[in-house]
PDB file of C-alpha atoms in Angstrom:
ATOM      1  CA  MET Y   1      -0.200  -0.016  -0.171  1.00  0.00           C
ATOM      2  CA  ASN Y   2       1.605   3.000  -0.834  1.00  0.00           C
ATOM      3  CA  LEU Y   3       1.134   6.423   1.482  1.00  0.00           C
ATOM      4  CA  SER Y   4      -0.933   8.418  -0.929  1.00  0.00           C
ATOM      5  CA  SER Y   5      -3.583   5.581  -0.549  1.00  0.00           C
ATOM      6  CA  TRP Y   6      -4.012   5.726   3.123  1.00  0.00           C
ATOM      7  CA  ILE Y   7      -3.192   8.916   3.750  1.00  0.00           C
ATOM      8  CA  LEU Y   8      -6.645   8.773   2.117  1.00  0.00           C
ATOM      9  CA  THR Y   9      -8.257   6.213   4.306  1.00  0.00           C
ATOM     10  CA  ASP Y  10     -10.877   7.292   7.270  1.00  0.00           C
ATOM     11  CA  HIS Y  11      -8.779   6.430  10.041  1.00  0.00           C
ATOM     12  CA  ARG Y  12      -9.790   5.961  13.221  1.00  0.00           C
ATOM     13  CA  PRO Y  13      -8.651   5.054  17.236  1.00  0.00           C
ATOM     14  CA  ASN Y  14      -8.849   1.268  17.913  1.00  0.00           C
ATOM     15  CA  THR Y  15     -12.244   1.460  20.345  1.00  0.00           C
ATOM     16  CA  THR Y  16     -11.727  -2.308  20.919  1.00  0.00           C
ATOM     17  CA  LEU Y  17      -8.888  -1.896  22.706  1.00  0.00           C
ATOM     18  CA  HIS Y  18     -10.309   1.096  24.197  1.00  0.00           C
ATOM     19  CA  LEU Y  19     -13.479  -0.891  25.367  1.00  0.00           C
ATOM     20  CA  LEU Y  20     -10.915  -3.163  26.255  1.00  0.00           C
ATOM     21  CA  GLY Y  21      -9.279  -1.677  29.020  1.00  0.00           C
ATOM     22  CA  LEU Y  22     -11.539   0.003  31.192  1.00  0.00           C
ATOM     23  CA  LEU Y  23     -13.116  -3.410  31.270  1.00  0.00           C
ATOM     24  CA  LEU Y  24     -10.327  -4.930  32.768  1.00  0.00           C
ATOM     25  CA  LEU Y  25      -9.662  -1.593  34.495  1.00  0.00           C
ATOM     26  CA  ALA Y  26     -13.067  -1.622  36.475  1.00  0.00           C
ATOM     27  CA  LEU Y  27     -12.559  -4.858  36.446  1.00  0.00           C
ATOM     28  CA  TRP Y  28      -8.872  -4.807  38.935  1.00  0.00           C
ATOM     29  CA  LEU Y  29      -9.714  -1.636  40.527  1.00  0.00           C
ATOM     30  CA  SER Y  30     -13.470  -2.984  41.830  1.00  0.00           C
ATOM     31  CA  LEU Y  31     -10.690  -6.007  43.962  1.00  0.00           C
ATOM     32  CA  PRO Y  32      -9.545  -3.880  46.270  1.00  0.00           C
ATOM     33  CA  LEU Y  33     -13.134  -2.273  46.777  1.00  0.00           C
ATOM     34  CA  ARG Y  34     -15.723  -5.888  47.330  1.00  0.00           C
ATOM     35  CA  ALA Y  35     -12.398  -6.323  50.798  1.00  0.00           C
ATOM     36  CA  GLN Y  36     -14.572  -4.578  52.606  1.00  0.00           C
ATOM     37  CA  THR Y  37     -15.633  -7.021  54.391  1.00  0.00           C
ATOM     38  CA  GLY Y  38     -13.075  -8.142  55.109  1.00  0.00           C
ATOM     39  CA  GLU Y  39     -10.208  -8.113  58.144  1.00  0.00           C
ATOM     40  CA  PRO Y  40      -8.767  -4.582  58.233  1.00  0.00           C
ATOM     41  CA  ARG Y  41      -4.985  -3.539  58.003  1.00  0.00           C
ATOM     42  CA  HIS Y  42      -3.270  -0.376  58.119  1.00  0.00           C
ATOM     43  CA  ASN Y  43       0.027  -1.416  56.752  1.00  0.00           C
ATOM     44  CA  LEU Y  44       1.701   1.960  55.027  1.00  0.00           C
ATOM     45  CA  SER Y  45       5.326   1.188  52.882  1.00  0.00           C
ATOM     46  CA  ILE Y  46       7.148   3.631  50.824  1.00  0.00           C
ATOM     47  CA  GLY Y  47      10.165   3.213  48.652  1.00  0.00           C
ATOM     48  CA  ILE Y  48      12.000   2.603  45.521  1.00  0.00           C
ATOM     49  CA  ASN Y  49      11.918   1.044  42.585  1.00  0.00           C
ATOM     50  CA  GLY Y  50      14.124   0.483  38.978  1.00  0.00           C
ATOM     51  CA  GLY Y  51      14.182  -2.223  35.831  1.00  0.00           C
ATOM     52  CA  ILE Y  52      14.529  -1.933  32.133  1.00  0.00           C
ATOM     53  CA  ASN Y  53      11.773  -1.986  29.406  1.00  0.00           C
ATOM     54  CA  MET Y  54      11.884  -3.042  26.501  1.00  0.00           C
ATOM     55  CA  SER Y  55       8.883  -0.874  24.770  1.00  0.00           C
ATOM     56  CA  SER Y  56       7.543  -0.667  21.356  1.00  0.00           C
ATOM     57  CA  VAL Y  57       5.252   1.280  19.265  1.00  0.00           C
ATOM     58  CA  SER Y  58       1.681  -0.352  17.943  1.00  0.00           C
ATOM     59  CA  PHE Y  59       1.730   1.392  14.531  1.00  0.00           C
ATOM     60  CA  SER Y  60      -1.183   1.684  11.918  1.00  0.00           C
ATOM     61  CA  PRO Y  61       0.690   1.025   8.896  1.00  0.00           C
ATOM     62  CA  LYS Y  62       2.919  -1.641  10.603  1.00  0.00           C
ATOM     63  CA  VAL Y  63       6.312  -0.703  11.030  1.00  0.00           C
ATOM     64  CA  LYS Y  64       9.527  -3.265  11.955  1.00  0.00           C
ATOM     65  CA  GLN Y  65      11.069  -3.089  14.648  1.00  0.00           C
ATOM     66  CA  LYS Y  66      12.271  -4.659  17.443  1.00  0.00           C
ATOM     67  CA  ASN Y  67      12.553  -4.058  21.599  1.00  0.00           C
ATOM     68  CA  LEU Y  68      13.916  -0.667  22.568  1.00  0.00           C
ATOM     69  CA  MET Y  69      15.432  -1.535  25.970  1.00  0.00           C
ATOM     70  CA  GLY Y  70      15.968   1.289  29.125  1.00  0.00           C
ATOM     71  CA  PRO Y  71      15.457   2.413  32.199  1.00  0.00           C
ATOM     72  CA  ALA Y  72      12.419   2.901  33.914  1.00  0.00           C
ATOM     73  CA  PHE Y  73      12.889   4.094  37.395  1.00  0.00           C
ATOM     74  CA  GLY Y  74      11.176   5.763  41.134  1.00  0.00           C
ATOM     75  CA  LEU Y  75       9.957   6.176  44.058  1.00  0.00           C
ATOM     76  CA  THR Y  76       7.040   3.451  45.329  1.00  0.00           C
ATOM     77  CA  PHE Y  77       3.872   4.062  47.642  1.00  0.00           C
ATOM     78  CA  ARG Y  78       1.968   0.801  48.935  1.00  0.00           C
ATOM     79  CA  TYR Y  79      -0.961   0.323  51.559  1.00  0.00           C
ATOM     80  CA  ILE Y  80      -2.427  -2.341  52.686  1.00  0.00           C
ATOM     81  CA  ASN Y  81      -6.300  -2.142  53.752  1.00  0.00           C
ATOM     82  CA  GLU Y  82      -7.406  -5.248  54.246  1.00  0.00           C
ATOM     83  CA  ARG Y  83      -6.560  -9.512  53.817  1.00  0.00           C
ATOM     84  CA  TRP Y  84      -9.565 -10.329  52.126  1.00  0.00           C
ATOM     85  CA  PHE Y  85     -10.054 -14.395  51.803  1.00  0.00           C
ATOM     86  CA  GLY Y  86      -6.731 -15.022  52.383  1.00  0.00           C
ATOM     87  CA  MET Y  87      -5.830 -12.594  50.017  1.00  0.00           C
ATOM     88  CA  LEU Y  88      -3.961  -8.828  51.071  1.00  0.00           C
ATOM     89  CA  CYS Y  89      -5.620  -6.007  49.244  1.00  0.00           C
ATOM     90  CA  GLY Y  90      -4.763  -3.162  48.594  1.00  0.00           C
ATOM     91  CA  VAL Y  91      -3.318  -0.200  46.063  1.00  0.00           C
ATOM     92  CA  GLN Y  92       0.270   0.666  45.082  1.00  0.00           C
ATOM     93  CA  GLY Y  93       1.352   3.777  43.592  1.00  0.00           C
ATOM     94  CA  GLU Y  94       5.241   5.097  41.417  1.00  0.00           C
ATOM     95  CA  ILE Y  95       6.341   8.218  40.076  1.00  0.00           C
ATOM     96  CA  ASN Y  96       9.040   7.023  37.651  1.00  0.00           C
ATOM     97  CA  LEU Y  97      11.428   8.484  34.960  1.00  0.00           C
ATOM     98  CA  SER Y  98      11.005   6.818  32.474  1.00  0.00           C
ATOM     99  CA  LYS Y  99      12.978   5.960  29.043  1.00  0.00           C
ATOM    100  CA  ARG Y 100      10.612   4.507  25.928  1.00  0.00           C
ATOM    101  CA  GLY Y 101      10.628   4.149  22.025  1.00  0.00           C
ATOM    102  CA  TRP Y 102      11.180   1.586  19.587  1.00  0.00           C
ATOM    103  CA  ASP Y 103      13.712   0.623  17.423  1.00  0.00           C
ATOM    104  CA  GLU Y 104      13.663  -0.410  13.392  1.00  0.00           C
ATOM    105  CA  PHE Y 105      14.498  -3.466  12.377  1.00  0.00           C
ATOM    106  CA  TYR Y 106      13.987  -4.536   9.079  1.00  0.00           C
ATOM    107  CA  GLU Y 107      15.541  -8.135   8.347  1.00  0.00           C
ATOM    108  CA  ASP Y 108      16.408  -8.339   4.819  1.00  0.00           C
ATOM    109  CA  TYR Y 109      17.818  -4.795   5.195  1.00  0.00           C
ATOM    110  CA  PRO Y 110      19.998  -4.901   8.542  1.00  0.00           C
ATOM    111  CA  GLN Y 111      21.854  -1.569   6.417  1.00  0.00           C
ATOM    112  CA  LEU Y 112      19.305  -0.497   7.752  1.00  0.00           C
ATOM    113  CA  GLU Y 113      18.930   1.712  11.716  1.00  0.00           C
ATOM    114  CA  TYR Y 114      16.484   3.784  12.780  1.00  0.00           C
ATOM    115  CA  THR Y 115      15.751   4.312  16.597  1.00  0.00           C
ATOM    116  CA  ARG Y 116      13.312   6.830  18.287  1.00  0.00           C
ATOM    117  CA  LYS Y 117      13.665   7.365  22.675  1.00  0.00           C
ATOM    118  CA  LEU Y 118      10.994   8.617  24.427  1.00  0.00           C
ATOM    119  CA  THR Y 119      11.671   9.766  27.900  1.00  0.00           C
ATOM    120  CA  TYR Y 120       8.398   9.914  30.269  1.00  0.00           C
ATOM    121  CA  ALA Y 121       7.044  11.216  33.821  1.00  0.00           C
ATOM    122  CA  GLU Y 122       4.775   8.101  34.495  1.00  0.00           C
ATOM    123  CA  ILE Y 123       2.031   7.333  37.308  1.00  0.00           C
ATOM    124  CA  PRO Y 124       1.031   3.733  37.487  1.00  0.00           C
ATOM    125  CA  LEU Y 125      -1.464   3.551  40.430  1.00  0.00           C
ATOM    126  CA  MET Y 126      -2.019  -0.218  40.689  1.00  0.00           C
ATOM    127  CA  ALA Y 127      -4.476  -2.373  42.793  1.00  0.00           C
ATOM    128  CA  HIS Y 128      -2.306  -4.467  44.927  1.00  0.00           C
ATOM    129  CA  ILE Y 129      -3.325  -8.313  45.484  1.00  0.00           C
ATOM    130  CA  GLY Y 130      -0.927 -10.269  47.599  1.00  0.00           C
ATOM    131  CA  PHE Y 131      -1.215 -14.393  48.114  1.00  0.00           C
ATOM    132  CA  GLY Y 132       0.490 -16.046  50.402  1.00  0.00           C
ATOM    133  CA  LYS Y 133       1.044 -15.906  54.924  1.00  0.00           C
ATOM    134  CA  GLU Y 134       1.342 -12.599  56.003  1.00  0.00           C
ATOM    135  CA  ASN Y 135       4.138 -12.695  57.845  1.00  0.00           C
ATOM    136  CA  GLY Y 136       5.275 -15.683  55.995  1.00  0.00           C
ATOM    137  CA  LEU Y 137       9.200 -15.623  54.018  1.00  0.00           C
ATOM    138  CA  MET Y 138       7.643 -14.841  50.010  1.00  0.00           C
ATOM    139  CA  LYS Y 139       4.098 -14.020  48.891  1.00  0.00           C
ATOM    140  CA  PHE Y 140       3.310 -14.130  45.064  1.00  0.00           C
ATOM    141  CA  PHE Y 141       1.360 -10.365  43.826  1.00  0.00           C
ATOM    142  CA  ILE Y 142      -0.437  -9.025  41.069  1.00  0.00           C
ATOM    143  CA  HIS Y 143      -0.908  -5.308  40.497  1.00  0.00           C
ATOM    144  CA  ALA Y 144      -3.450  -4.176  38.060  1.00  0.00           C
ATOM    145  CA  GLY Y 145      -4.782  -0.213  36.559  1.00  0.00           C
ATOM    146  CA  PRO Y 146      -4.336   2.375  34.873  1.00  0.00           C
ATOM    147  CA  GLN Y 147      -0.591   4.840  34.045  1.00  0.00           C
ATOM    148  CA  PHE Y 148      -0.762   7.225  32.850  1.00  0.00           C
ATOM    149  CA  SER Y 149       2.134   9.657  31.961  1.00  0.00           C
ATOM    150  CA  TYR Y 150       3.597  12.699  30.297  1.00  0.00           C
ATOM    151  CA  PHE Y 151       6.566  13.756  27.915  1.00  0.00           C
ATOM    152  CA  ILE Y 152       9.495  15.887  28.510  1.00  0.00           C
ATOM    153  CA  SER Y 153      11.721  14.417  25.687  1.00  0.00           C
ATOM    154  CA  ASP Y 154      13.349  12.356  22.813  1.00  0.00           C
ATOM    155  CA  SER Y 155      16.618  11.583  20.620  1.00  0.00           C
ATOM    156  CA  SER Y 156      16.788   9.452  17.797  1.00  0.00           C
ATOM    157  CA  SER Y 157      19.391   8.185  15.455  1.00  0.00           C
ATOM    158  CA  ILE Y 158      19.700   6.718  11.945  1.00  0.00           C
ATOM    159  CA  GLY Y 159      22.106   4.982   9.744  1.00  0.00           C
ATOM    160  CA  GLY Y 160      21.557   4.150   5.899  1.00  0.00           C
ATOM    161  CA  ASP Y 161      20.425   5.107   2.924  1.00  0.00           C
ATOM    162  CA  TRP Y 162      16.962   5.448   2.912  1.00  0.00           C
ATOM    163  CA  GLU Y 163      15.671   7.221   0.246  1.00  0.00           C
ATOM    164  CA  ASN Y 164      16.140   4.100  -1.777  1.00  0.00           C
ATOM    165  CA  TYR Y 165      13.843   2.218   0.406  1.00  0.00           C
ATOM    166  CA  ARG Y 166       9.724   1.667   0.286  1.00  0.00           C
ATOM    167  CA  TYR Y 167       9.667   1.315   3.663  1.00  0.00           C
ATOM    168  CA  HIS Y 168       7.124   4.177   5.760  1.00  0.00           C
ATOM    169  CA  GLN Y 169      10.199   6.488   7.236  1.00  0.00           C
ATOM    170  CA  GLU Y 170       7.100   9.476   7.935  1.00  0.00           C
ATOM    171  CA  GLN Y 171       7.703   8.629  12.115  1.00  0.00           C
ATOM    172  CA  HIS Y 172      11.293   9.884  11.437  1.00  0.00           C
ATOM    173  CA  THR Y 173      10.206  13.219  11.871  1.00  0.00           C
ATOM    174  CA  LEU Y 174       6.762  13.175  13.381  1.00  0.00           C
ATOM    175  CA  GLU Y 175       7.326  15.366  16.399  1.00  0.00           C
ATOM    176  CA  VAL Y 176       5.548  13.935  19.352  1.00  0.00           C
ATOM    177  CA  GLU Y 177       2.065  15.554  19.487  1.00  0.00           C
ATOM    178  CA  HIS Y 178       0.710  13.541  22.257  1.00  0.00           C
ATOM    179  CA  LYS Y 179       2.266  14.155  25.581  1.00  0.00           C
ATOM    180  CA  LEU Y 180      -0.283  12.607  27.248  1.00  0.00           C
ATOM    181  CA  ASP Y 181       0.002   9.414  27.100  1.00  0.00           C
ATOM    182  CA  TYR Y 182      -2.804   6.514  29.258  1.00  0.00           C
ATOM    183  CA  GLY Y 183      -3.355   2.910  29.358  1.00  0.00           C
ATOM    184  CA  ILE Y 184      -3.530   0.291  31.166  1.00  0.00           C
ATOM    185  CA  ILE Y 185      -0.502  -1.564  33.247  1.00  0.00           C
ATOM    186  CA  GLY Y 186      -0.911  -4.862  34.796  1.00  0.00           C
ATOM    187  CA  GLY Y 187       1.671  -7.486  36.629  1.00  0.00           C
ATOM    188  CA  ALA Y 188       3.049 -10.812  38.667  1.00  0.00           C
ATOM    189  CA  GLY Y 189       5.478 -11.140  41.017  1.00  0.00           C
ATOM    190  CA  PHE Y 190       7.342 -11.964  44.504  1.00  0.00           C
ATOM    191  CA  GLU Y 191       7.680 -10.244  47.311  1.00  0.00           C
ATOM    192  CA  PHE Y 192      10.804 -10.862  50.044  1.00  0.00           C
ATOM    193  CA  HIS Y 193      10.038 -10.527  53.805  1.00  0.00           C
ATOM    194  CA  THR Y 194      13.514  -9.877  55.486  1.00  0.00           C
ATOM    195  CA  GLY Y 195      14.686  -7.966  58.428  1.00  0.00           C
ATOM    196  CA  ILE Y 196      15.406  -4.658  56.882  1.00  0.00           C
ATOM    197  CA  GLY Y 197      12.869  -4.518  54.412  1.00  0.00           C
ATOM    198  CA  ASN Y 198      10.513  -5.505  51.529  1.00  0.00           C
ATOM    199  CA  PHE Y 199      11.516  -7.088  48.023  1.00  0.00           C
ATOM    200  CA  LEU Y 200       9.625  -7.248  45.158  1.00  0.00           C
ATOM    201  CA  ALA Y 201      10.616  -8.527  41.585  1.00  0.00           C
ATOM    202  CA  GLU Y 202       8.261  -7.969  39.314  1.00  0.00           C
ATOM    203  CA  GLY Y 203       7.385  -8.038  34.790  1.00  0.00           C
ATOM    204  CA  ARG Y 204       5.187  -5.729  34.399  1.00  0.00           C
ATOM    205  CA  TYR Y 205       2.855  -5.439  30.598  1.00  0.00           C
ATOM    206  CA  TYR Y 206       1.750  -2.224  28.993  1.00  0.00           C
ATOM    207  CA  LEU Y 207      -1.149  -1.524  27.093  1.00  0.00           C
ATOM    208  CA  GLY Y 208      -1.013   1.983  25.837  1.00  0.00           C
ATOM    209  CA  LEU Y 209      -4.245   3.166  24.843  1.00  0.00           C
ATOM    210  CA  GLY Y 210      -3.995   6.439  23.192  1.00  0.00           C
ATOM    211  CA  ASP Y 211      -1.082   7.821  20.556  1.00  0.00           C
ATOM    212  CA  ILE Y 212       2.179   9.605  20.509  1.00  0.00           C
ATOM    213  CA  PHE Y 213       1.576  11.138  17.366  1.00  0.00           C
ATOM    214  CA  GLY Y 214      -1.716  12.688  15.471  1.00  0.00           C
ATOM    215  CA  ASN Y 215      -4.685  10.193  14.273  1.00  0.00           C
ATOM    216  CA  THR Y 216      -6.898  11.500  12.463  1.00  0.00           C
ATOM    217  CA  LYS Y 217      -8.338  10.782   8.252  1.00  0.00           C
ATOM    218  CA  HIS Y 218      -5.783  13.309   7.360  1.00  0.00           C
ATOM    219  CA  ASP Y 219      -2.594  12.028   9.476  1.00  0.00           C
ATOM    220  CA  ASP Y 220      -0.098   9.334   8.436  1.00  0.00           C
ATOM    221  CA  PHE Y 221      -0.709   6.689  11.396  1.00  0.00           C
ATOM    222  CA  SER Y 222      -4.115   5.950  12.801  1.00  0.00           C
ATOM    223  CA  ARG Y 223      -2.575   4.212  15.057  1.00  0.00           C
ATOM    224  CA  SER Y 224       0.484   4.748  17.051  1.00  0.00           C
ATOM    225  CA  ALA Y 225       0.743   3.613  21.001  1.00  0.00           C
ATOM    226  CA  ASN Y 226       3.412   2.929  23.203  1.00  0.00           C
ATOM    227  CA  GLY Y 227       3.978  -1.094  24.777  1.00  0.00           C
ATOM    228  CA  GLY Y 228       6.274  -3.573  25.793  1.00  0.00           C
ATOM    229  CA  ILE Y 229       6.797  -5.430  29.212  1.00  0.00           C
ATOM    230  CA  SER Y 230       9.237  -4.379  31.661  1.00  0.00           C
ATOM    231  CA  ILE Y 231      11.242  -5.774  34.571  1.00  0.00           C
ATOM    232  CA  ARG Y 232      11.443  -4.581  38.199  1.00  0.00           C
ATOM    233  CA  VAL Y 233      12.986  -4.316  41.172  1.00  0.00           C
ATOM    234  CA  THR Y 234      11.433  -2.791  44.244  1.00  0.00           C
ATOM    235  CA  TYR Y 235      12.128  -1.894  47.822  1.00  0.00           C
ATOM    236  CA  LEU Y 236       9.980  -1.042  51.037  1.00  0.00           C
ATOM    237  CA  PHE Y 237      10.093  -0.171  54.125  1.00  0.00           C
ATOM    238  CA  ASP Y 238       7.066  -0.536  56.559  1.00  0.00           C
ATOM    239  CA  LEU Y 239       6.161   3.237  58.147  1.00  0.00           C
ATOM    240  CA  LYS Y 240       2.810   2.285  59.743  1.00  0.00           C
ATOM    241  CA  LYS Y 241       2.238  -1.772  60.360  1.00  0.00           C
TER     242      LYS Y 241
END
């Protein structure tokens, strides 16, 4: 499909993804609210987190790419308010600085290189559900909820003679139009309780519901959403048990 044919197409955001994301969000956020009949808890913890993002951008029309690795780190806050049917229920929030973006890769033409790195300040607000003995050495947990991010800056690098190949290149020169990014984040991991605090190891998946570029029928892409997986390690210490 050439450029002129798909520019004339009436591009619209993927409403199915939006509805699915909102449904999952409502389901997960309802879990702590339903736990009001359980045993009350008032465990407040704060700490730090760090990890690696393996990110990409979901483009339509498609852009071939591989995961871009980038750092993420910040502050973590957690409040456990109930124990309900053996589950520790609460909320966890973070304030992070995160590097995302995409790394284009064309198997038949490995000499073509383009990388775009996007820096965001992000705030995930997640339901926290823990399983296991409350004072045990290790617990399993799951996280899910919305994530809001604000674009701070970007950088790019390019290599190869792109003009001789028929690949989409419009994304190379487009400026980030929508600075506010939002989506659904979910993850699972293990928490280890020690005498000096709690250590969490977690894998997460982020589904972006917004687009970084314009998505009207006059724009180059109908979808340009952040996404990917990340590995996080968090250290928490209790302020109140």
